[in-house]
XYZ file of C-alpha atoms in Angstrom:
532
model
C -0.024 0.113 -0.195
C 2.762 2.409 1.052
C 4.866 1.604 -2.437
C 1.764 2.202 -4.295
C 1.304 5.812 -2.558
C 4.771 6.629 -3.693
C 4.263 5.910 -6.959
C 1.579 7.947 -7.280
C 3.223 11.021 -5.686
C 6.256 10.633 -7.803
C 3.783 10.315 -10.715
C 2.063 13.858 -9.492
C 5.289 15.559 -9.178
C 6.355 14.295 -12.394
C 3.445 15.937 -14.232
C 3.672 19.069 -12.001
C 7.586 19.244 -12.964
C 6.417 18.849 -16.497
C 3.816 21.710 -16.615
C 6.584 23.560 -15.044
C 8.710 23.181 -17.926
C 6.239 23.579 -20.434
C 5.105 26.878 -19.206
C 8.703 28.497 -17.724
C 7.430 28.569 -14.477
C 8.765 27.786 -10.965
C 12.136 25.817 -11.309
C 12.135 26.421 -14.828
C 11.030 29.684 -14.806
C 13.720 32.126 -17.164
C 15.723 34.558 -15.344
C 14.386 37.927 -15.673
C 17.268 40.475 -17.328
C 15.941 43.572 -14.937
C 16.064 41.675 -11.624
C 19.089 43.266 -10.592
C 17.047 46.480 -10.590
C 15.396 46.248 -6.572
C 11.277 47.218 -7.023
C 12.101 49.257 -3.500
C 15.190 51.269 -1.906
C 16.769 51.863 0.955
C 15.477 55.195 2.714
C 18.524 57.706 1.422
C 20.931 59.669 3.885
C 19.015 62.793 5.638
C 21.679 65.969 5.903
C 20.867 68.394 8.521
C 18.378 71.242 7.591
C 19.827 74.632 8.372
C 17.702 77.624 7.165
C 18.515 81.055 7.794
C 16.669 83.539 9.703
C 13.078 84.577 8.534
C 13.787 88.115 8.695
C 16.795 87.796 6.300
C 16.805 89.458 3.265
C 19.077 89.655 0.137
C 20.377 93.276 -0.118
C 23.249 95.141 -2.426
C 25.883 96.494 -1.224
C 27.634 99.331 -2.872
C 29.743 96.729 -5.458
C 26.705 94.852 -5.908
C 24.636 98.000 -7.070
C 22.873 97.136 -10.546
C 23.964 100.786 -11.463
C 27.641 99.652 -10.323
C 27.500 97.311 -13.643
C 24.950 99.779 -15.658
C 22.185 97.449 -15.364
C 18.607 98.930 -16.288
C 15.596 96.665 -16.241
C 12.199 96.760 -18.126
C 8.730 94.767 -16.876
C 5.968 94.189 -19.086
C 2.603 93.288 -17.736
C -0.086 92.481 -20.305
C 1.883 93.163 -23.263
C 2.408 96.247 -22.603
C 5.808 97.875 -21.035
C 5.080 98.484 -16.960
C 6.463 101.138 -14.747
C 5.957 98.736 -11.539
C 4.864 95.725 -10.785
C 3.510 93.836 -7.405
C 2.310 90.589 -7.310
C -1.506 89.945 -6.437
C -0.682 86.347 -4.730
C 3.058 86.350 -3.330
C 5.771 83.435 -4.416
C 7.529 82.252 -1.344
C 9.630 78.785 -2.489
C 10.024 76.458 0.389
C 13.186 75.233 1.223
C 14.820 72.713 -0.795
C 13.204 69.543 0.589
C 9.981 70.842 0.623
C 9.923 71.839 -2.903
C 7.865 68.371 -3.814
C 5.912 65.816 -1.540
C 6.641 63.333 -4.678
C 8.886 60.596 -4.728
C 11.773 60.862 -7.242
C 13.927 63.654 -9.060
C 11.177 66.104 -10.696
C 13.120 68.648 -12.387
C 16.700 69.792 -13.493
C 18.890 69.488 -10.284
C 16.087 68.207 -8.273
C 14.592 71.300 -6.944
C 14.537 75.126 -6.431
C 18.087 75.178 -5.340
C 19.447 72.787 -8.156
C 21.167 70.672 -5.344
C 20.398 67.068 -6.323
C 20.299 64.401 -8.956
C 19.749 61.478 -6.604
C 16.706 59.989 -4.491
C 16.561 57.088 -2.271
C 19.545 55.227 -0.335
C 22.641 54.280 -2.357
C 25.229 51.497 -1.606
C 28.425 50.784 -3.614
C 28.199 47.662 -2.763
C 31.485 45.452 -4.174
C 31.881 48.308 -6.299
C 31.169 47.341 -9.843
C 29.275 48.784 -13.018
C 26.735 46.360 -15.100
C 24.149 47.862 -17.876
C 20.711 46.985 -16.890
C 19.158 48.458 -20.109
C 19.228 50.416 -23.039
C 16.095 52.677 -24.214
C 13.583 50.765 -25.930
C 13.768 50.747 -29.585
C 17.199 52.185 -29.324
C 16.441 55.574 -29.408
C 18.892 58.665 -28.737
C 18.469 60.547 -25.767
C 19.063 64.196 -26.021
C 21.003 66.366 -23.589
C 18.411 66.760 -21.439
C 18.482 65.633 -17.910
C 16.094 62.550 -17.824
C 13.308 62.897 -14.282
C 11.956 59.736 -12.740
C 9.051 59.260 -10.766
C 6.935 57.007 -8.859
C 3.147 57.353 -9.149
C 0.651 56.498 -6.337
C -1.669 53.743 -7.024
C -4.948 56.102 -8.329
C -2.636 58.137 -10.394
C -1.855 55.305 -12.415
C -4.939 54.386 -12.523
C -5.840 57.808 -14.547
C -3.182 58.146 -16.470
C -2.653 56.965 -20.451
C -0.284 54.068 -18.865
C -0.248 50.794 -20.843
C -2.445 48.370 -18.708
C 0.043 46.160 -17.037
C 1.867 49.540 -16.142
C -0.839 50.873 -14.872
C -1.423 47.433 -12.659
C 2.402 47.584 -12.091
C 2.843 48.484 -7.616
C 5.749 50.671 -7.241
C 6.102 51.559 -10.920
C 9.269 53.682 -11.067
C 8.476 55.830 -14.435
C 11.406 57.255 -16.531
C 11.369 60.317 -18.693
C 13.866 60.427 -21.313
C 13.726 63.139 -23.976
C 14.944 61.957 -27.445
C 17.276 63.721 -29.631
C 14.753 63.108 -32.486
C 11.666 65.089 -31.120
C 9.947 62.633 -28.965
C 9.714 62.300 -25.478
C 10.127 58.389 -23.979
C 8.426 57.131 -21.150
C 9.947 53.957 -19.673
C 10.375 51.459 -16.523
C 13.174 51.824 -14.127
C 13.346 48.050 -13.957
C 13.765 46.954 -17.503
C 13.633 50.137 -19.696
C 10.522 48.762 -21.354
C 7.598 51.861 -22.274
C 5.365 52.498 -19.922
C 2.927 54.233 -22.228
C 2.976 55.791 -25.694
C 6.114 58.777 -26.457
C 5.060 62.200 -26.745
C 5.739 63.312 -30.438
C 7.096 66.986 -29.314
C 8.021 67.902 -32.911
C 11.315 69.793 -31.751
C 14.926 68.558 -29.137
C 14.316 69.802 -25.990
C 17.357 71.521 -24.475
C 17.673 70.981 -20.671
C 14.418 72.556 -19.980
C 11.928 69.513 -18.143
C 10.489 69.505 -14.972
C 7.321 67.880 -13.277
C 4.697 69.721 -11.308
C 5.794 69.456 -7.757
C 2.667 69.579 -6.458
C 1.943 66.150 -7.586
C -0.287 67.529 -10.587
C 0.172 65.176 -13.967
C 1.582 67.826 -15.629
C 4.974 68.404 -17.165
C 6.566 71.521 -18.501
C 9.425 71.267 -21.475
C 10.861 74.356 -23.339
C 12.072 73.785 -26.985
C 15.450 74.630 -28.275
C 16.334 77.411 -30.779
C 14.794 75.871 -34.013
C 11.430 75.902 -31.961
C 11.669 78.292 -29.241
C 8.262 77.515 -27.050
C 7.167 76.677 -23.471
C 5.134 73.682 -23.285
C 2.745 72.320 -20.545
C 1.189 68.413 -21.324
C -1.373 66.466 -19.738
C 0.274 63.281 -18.462
C -3.611 61.897 -17.784
C -3.185 61.740 -21.475
C -0.731 62.942 -23.355
C -2.386 65.838 -24.930
C -1.019 69.723 -25.325
C -2.844 71.615 -22.857
C -0.477 74.940 -23.149
C 2.007 76.853 -25.686
C 3.774 80.087 -25.456
C 6.430 81.309 -28.077
C 7.518 79.344 -31.290
C 8.791 82.663 -32.937
C 10.501 85.610 -31.481
C 9.139 87.486 -28.723
C 8.713 91.292 -29.425
C 9.408 91.991 -25.929
C 13.093 90.615 -26.371
C 16.237 92.624 -27.311
C 18.358 89.698 -28.927
C 18.025 89.168 -32.419
C 19.463 85.684 -32.548
C 19.242 84.141 -29.154
C 16.078 81.738 -28.444
C 15.117 78.523 -26.792
C 14.729 77.010 -23.120
C 17.464 75.330 -22.158
C 16.706 76.172 -18.363
C 14.208 73.811 -16.553
C 11.547 75.841 -15.101
C 10.187 75.991 -11.447
C 6.843 76.075 -10.272
C 5.765 78.355 -6.853
C 3.146 75.931 -5.612
C 1.720 78.123 -3.475
C 1.013 81.179 -5.688
C 0.243 78.875 -9.003
C 3.090 80.664 -10.560
C 5.103 79.235 -13.085
C 8.994 80.577 -13.443
C 11.015 80.139 -16.465
C 13.973 81.566 -18.237
C 14.563 82.169 -21.487
C 17.610 82.561 -23.824
C 15.900 85.301 -25.674
C 17.575 87.365 -22.124
C 13.698 87.040 -20.494
C 12.670 85.953 -17.745
C 8.769 84.704 -17.662
C 6.671 84.609 -14.465
C 2.825 83.370 -15.298
C -0.253 82.446 -13.260
C -0.750 79.279 -14.299
C -4.836 78.880 -12.984
C -4.382 75.180 -12.790
C -6.804 73.028 -11.663
C -6.539 69.304 -10.520
C -9.336 67.132 -9.550
C -7.855 64.120 -8.191
C -11.336 62.378 -7.755
C -12.298 62.903 -11.329
C -9.195 62.346 -12.897
C -8.824 65.582 -14.981
C -6.195 68.381 -15.213
C -6.253 71.997 -16.899
C -4.508 75.039 -16.914
C -5.709 78.622 -18.656
C -2.066 80.692 -17.762
C -2.223 84.159 -17.816
C -0.167 86.840 -20.145
C 3.092 86.361 -18.867
C 4.589 89.100 -16.589
C 8.413 89.562 -18.521
C 11.727 90.970 -17.092
C 14.227 92.438 -19.422
C 18.129 93.962 -18.781
C 20.801 95.207 -20.593
C 23.740 96.068 -18.631
C 27.139 97.645 -19.629
C 29.638 95.834 -17.024
C 30.021 99.124 -15.492
C 33.212 100.513 -17.784
C 32.884 103.961 -18.775
C 31.541 104.854 -22.234
C 30.767 100.830 -23.090
C 27.619 100.110 -24.577
C 24.745 98.407 -23.395
C 24.218 94.824 -24.114
C 21.503 92.106 -23.806
C 22.279 88.735 -22.770
C 20.400 85.090 -23.071
C 19.581 83.701 -19.894
C 20.976 80.193 -19.051
C 20.308 79.493 -15.067
C 17.567 79.918 -12.660
C 17.489 78.758 -8.813
C 14.672 79.990 -6.137
C 14.861 80.742 -2.462
C 11.859 82.144 -1.268
C 10.492 85.081 -2.903
C 13.917 85.855 -5.044
C 15.216 84.039 -8.240
C 19.065 83.981 -9.179
C 19.601 83.944 -12.442
C 22.600 83.285 -14.864
C 23.442 84.188 -18.060
C 25.760 83.987 -21.041
C 27.697 87.474 -20.445
C 28.906 86.220 -17.089
C 26.170 88.312 -14.617
C 24.069 86.746 -12.040
C 21.427 88.525 -10.677
C 19.061 88.377 -7.858
C 15.571 89.143 -8.744
C 12.549 90.049 -6.352
C 9.344 87.868 -7.917
C 6.799 89.926 -6.280
C 7.872 93.244 -7.674
C 10.404 91.776 -11.096
C 13.015 94.372 -10.035
C 16.814 93.448 -9.481
C 18.380 93.423 -6.096
C 21.614 93.328 -6.838
C 24.247 92.094 -9.497
C 27.342 90.399 -9.826
C 29.822 89.643 -12.640
C 32.212 86.492 -13.855
C 35.254 86.204 -15.749
C 33.178 83.902 -18.684
C 29.232 83.390 -19.786
C 27.604 81.190 -17.532
C 25.440 78.260 -19.063
C 23.838 76.563 -16.126
C 22.074 77.175 -13.104
C 23.205 78.201 -9.498
C 23.606 76.002 -7.096
C 21.703 77.135 -3.815
C 23.189 76.267 -0.224
C 21.649 77.256 2.732
C 23.092 78.016 6.021
C 22.133 79.451 9.601
C 23.902 82.521 8.812
C 22.798 82.984 5.323
C 22.668 81.399 2.075
C 25.599 81.174 -0.813
C 25.531 80.161 -4.507
C 28.337 78.279 -6.338
C 28.869 79.086 -9.714
C 31.040 77.930 -12.869
C 32.086 79.818 -15.911
C 32.943 79.392 -19.833
C 36.527 79.627 -20.387
C 38.027 83.144 -20.625
C 41.723 84.053 -21.402
C 42.200 80.391 -20.951
C 41.018 78.930 -17.936
C 37.392 78.628 -16.533
C 36.383 80.251 -12.862
C 33.902 78.547 -9.979
C 32.880 81.065 -7.575
C 31.443 80.721 -4.574
C 29.011 83.734 -3.783
C 27.587 85.735 -0.598
C 23.431 84.648 -1.410
C 22.217 87.803 0.187
C 24.584 90.422 -0.847
C 26.333 89.178 -4.147
C 29.625 89.351 -3.064
C 32.546 87.174 -3.754
C 33.960 84.722 -1.563
C 36.217 82.731 -3.657
C 37.309 82.408 -7.037
C 38.938 79.417 -8.044
C 40.596 79.411 -11.649
C 41.356 76.303 -13.677
C 43.015 76.299 -17.195
C 40.994 74.635 -19.430
C 40.523 74.897 -23.769
C 38.663 77.823 -25.275
C 35.424 75.971 -25.790
C 35.510 74.250 -22.215
C 34.703 75.072 -18.454
C 32.149 74.602 -16.320
C 29.059 73.664 -18.393
C 27.111 72.530 -15.422
C 25.852 72.921 -12.332
C 28.141 72.118 -9.598
C 27.189 69.813 -7.234
C 27.099 70.346 -2.825
C 28.655 67.601 -0.959
C 26.788 66.156 2.479
C 27.742 63.445 4.944
C 31.192 62.573 4.609
C 31.260 64.874 1.572
C 30.663 67.756 3.727
C 32.591 70.788 3.341
C 32.993 69.945 -0.472
C 31.372 71.190 -4.046
C 32.403 69.148 -7.168
C 32.285 70.311 -10.653
C 33.344 69.097 -14.140
C 35.577 71.142 -16.260
C 35.175 70.354 -19.564
C 38.442 70.396 -21.873
C 40.243 70.782 -18.555
C 43.060 68.270 -20.052
C 43.067 68.545 -23.768
C 39.832 68.016 -24.772
C 39.014 65.462 -21.919
C 36.996 66.681 -18.521
C 38.249 66.819 -15.026
C 36.203 66.259 -12.128
C 37.234 68.645 -9.340
C 36.575 68.268 -5.439
C 36.788 71.835 -3.909
C 36.227 72.854 0.101
C 33.453 75.066 0.532
C 34.917 77.637 2.985
C 38.054 78.224 1.000
C 37.932 77.156 -2.667
C 41.125 75.160 -2.565
C 41.265 71.739 -4.421
C 40.847 68.924 -2.543
C 41.523 66.227 -5.491
C 40.872 66.023 -8.879
C 40.580 63.354 -11.522
C 41.099 63.419 -15.211
C 38.191 61.381 -16.794
C 40.240 60.438 -20.063
C 37.050 61.250 -22.130
C 35.433 64.469 -23.102
C 32.439 65.569 -20.554
C 30.436 68.511 -19.993
C 28.697 66.497 -16.931
C 29.047 67.516 -13.332
C 29.152 63.954 -11.354
C 26.056 63.303 -9.178
C 26.422 62.301 -5.777
C 24.913 59.235 -4.121
C 24.903 58.555 -0.049
C 24.630 55.310 1.782
C 22.035 55.941 5.036
C 24.552 56.366 7.529
C 26.341 59.699 4.971
C 29.088 57.867 2.895
C 29.091 59.656 -0.218
C 30.140 58.592 -3.749
C 30.463 59.943 -7.274
C 29.180 58.769 -10.674
C 30.869 60.632 -13.355
C 29.948 60.386 -17.275
C 30.809 61.197 -20.435
C 32.182 59.941 -23.980
C 30.660 56.536 -23.337
C 32.192 56.358 -20.199
C 30.351 55.867 -16.338
C 32.825 56.176 -13.243
C 32.274 55.337 -9.850
C 34.393 57.645 -7.475
C 35.091 57.745 -3.636
C 33.593 61.227 -2.846
C 36.417 61.873 -0.291
C 39.463 60.768 -2.436
C 38.447 60.998 -6.101
C 39.677 56.963 -6.541
C 37.745 55.136 -9.249
C 36.305 52.354 -7.650
C 34.296 50.794 -10.752
C 34.282 51.778 -14.656
C 31.951 50.868 -17.689
C 33.413 51.552 -20.977
C 31.607 50.790 -24.231
C 28.737 53.147 -23.420
C 26.904 54.765 -26.871
C 27.746 58.014 -26.806
C 23.994 59.135 -26.389
C 24.155 57.081 -23.577
C 26.391 59.083 -22.032
C 25.229 62.713 -23.198
C 23.010 63.970 -20.569
C 23.414 64.629 -16.689
C 23.052 61.047 -15.062
C 20.558 61.001 -12.074
C 20.269 58.083 -9.716
C 17.042 56.148 -7.853
C 18.733 54.368 -5.423
C 21.636 51.883 -6.805
C 20.152 52.308 -10.533
C 21.718 55.109 -12.669
C 20.042 56.708 -15.449
C 22.322 57.764 -17.938
C 20.703 59.050 -21.280
C 19.230 56.259 -22.694
C 20.873 53.582 -20.390
C 20.124 52.165 -16.901
C 23.318 51.087 -14.839
C 22.957 49.082 -11.792
C 26.065 49.676 -8.983
C 26.650 46.369 -7.144
């Protein structure tokens, strides 16, 4: 009897194994190439938050008065010149950590301080880099930084996601602008498409932001060939609003257009702040409405309020000039803008007037980095090459005075072309930047001390790149850097610059944009890379 039972059990077991083999389940399941991308990530390092006194206000000193640089400004409101302006609903940006409740990286360099391109905890593990996936379809990514976000369950249900992605709990969606004029949406886990791409009809610059309030809205700007500001619904993928596309009559520039700087949204005031390479700073009331229960979203922006300016540099007899605005960061009620003439301005967003002005030795093509401390705020800014070198500066954010300037030799087309990176945790008191053409045609990553600007270490990448590294931190605050460019990615010890791991053979498009990290997954242009 026992023997019969054993024989029967063996037959049943054999049948089960056969079914598993035919259906590729159980023991015979095929290994998923994306299995190395974790669905959940550990909590990231939380740096201590310091805030300046509530009464702290930016104010010019004699050397940073607008008149010292021959700066004259004008405002346009409702399509006509205005002698003054007072915002009905005042703007007050929050501290960086409160810019958005969303899980992810929602704008270029993360928030209004432009101080992060990472989300979640990071671990160097055994220090190896592996390519997890290429962008589905082999599309090339543009130079615009990708974004990544984890949508709540109800948000996924209302969006035009593919059914299997809508049902996927914990989905992390990555937005990758393509050089061919499309915006791709992919799953962080394996690079597969999450929804149909949006055909933009233009190649975006670095100008892309999600709405920080969690509204399903995407803000994306066109390049010089199609200079426009666009707002898309992420429920339906439709274009809700477009402004521009041709020369703005208020602009003083004839040849420079485009929106290469990612916009910011002042959530409480419902105001969009966007800087243009046409020399204009735009602010517009969005009149946005998101009905989460009904699954609808809309915008009906007012005519933008615009700010323009000219400057002589302060030299006697110099002629006035206007410049393309290439950088934007915000603190409380103030915007900090940079331009390709090398000027740094603090603008009161509620009156659209300049508070102070400063100037670097070369043009600036990236946003300033804001550091907030108990004694005030500080800006870190890098410039293009001028007279054979670039300048990295630390500026008093409340007055515009330069605390230190560090010059570094570079080629004529080089310099610091992306926003510096502020260190935290074990990398405290350090700021990092990449000098394009710092060694011939190749880039050099610099680590400088924040108090004096002394170079603590430098790393020659051996490859051309304009991209600043991305910092990642373990839960105890141990910091690492991920540098990329020229078809290569490298994991660096943030404290010493030692190369811990390197990955070659990346497609050039895979390393054309600033990398972002989600836990131990690096999104680098059109590829996902795992740090193990």
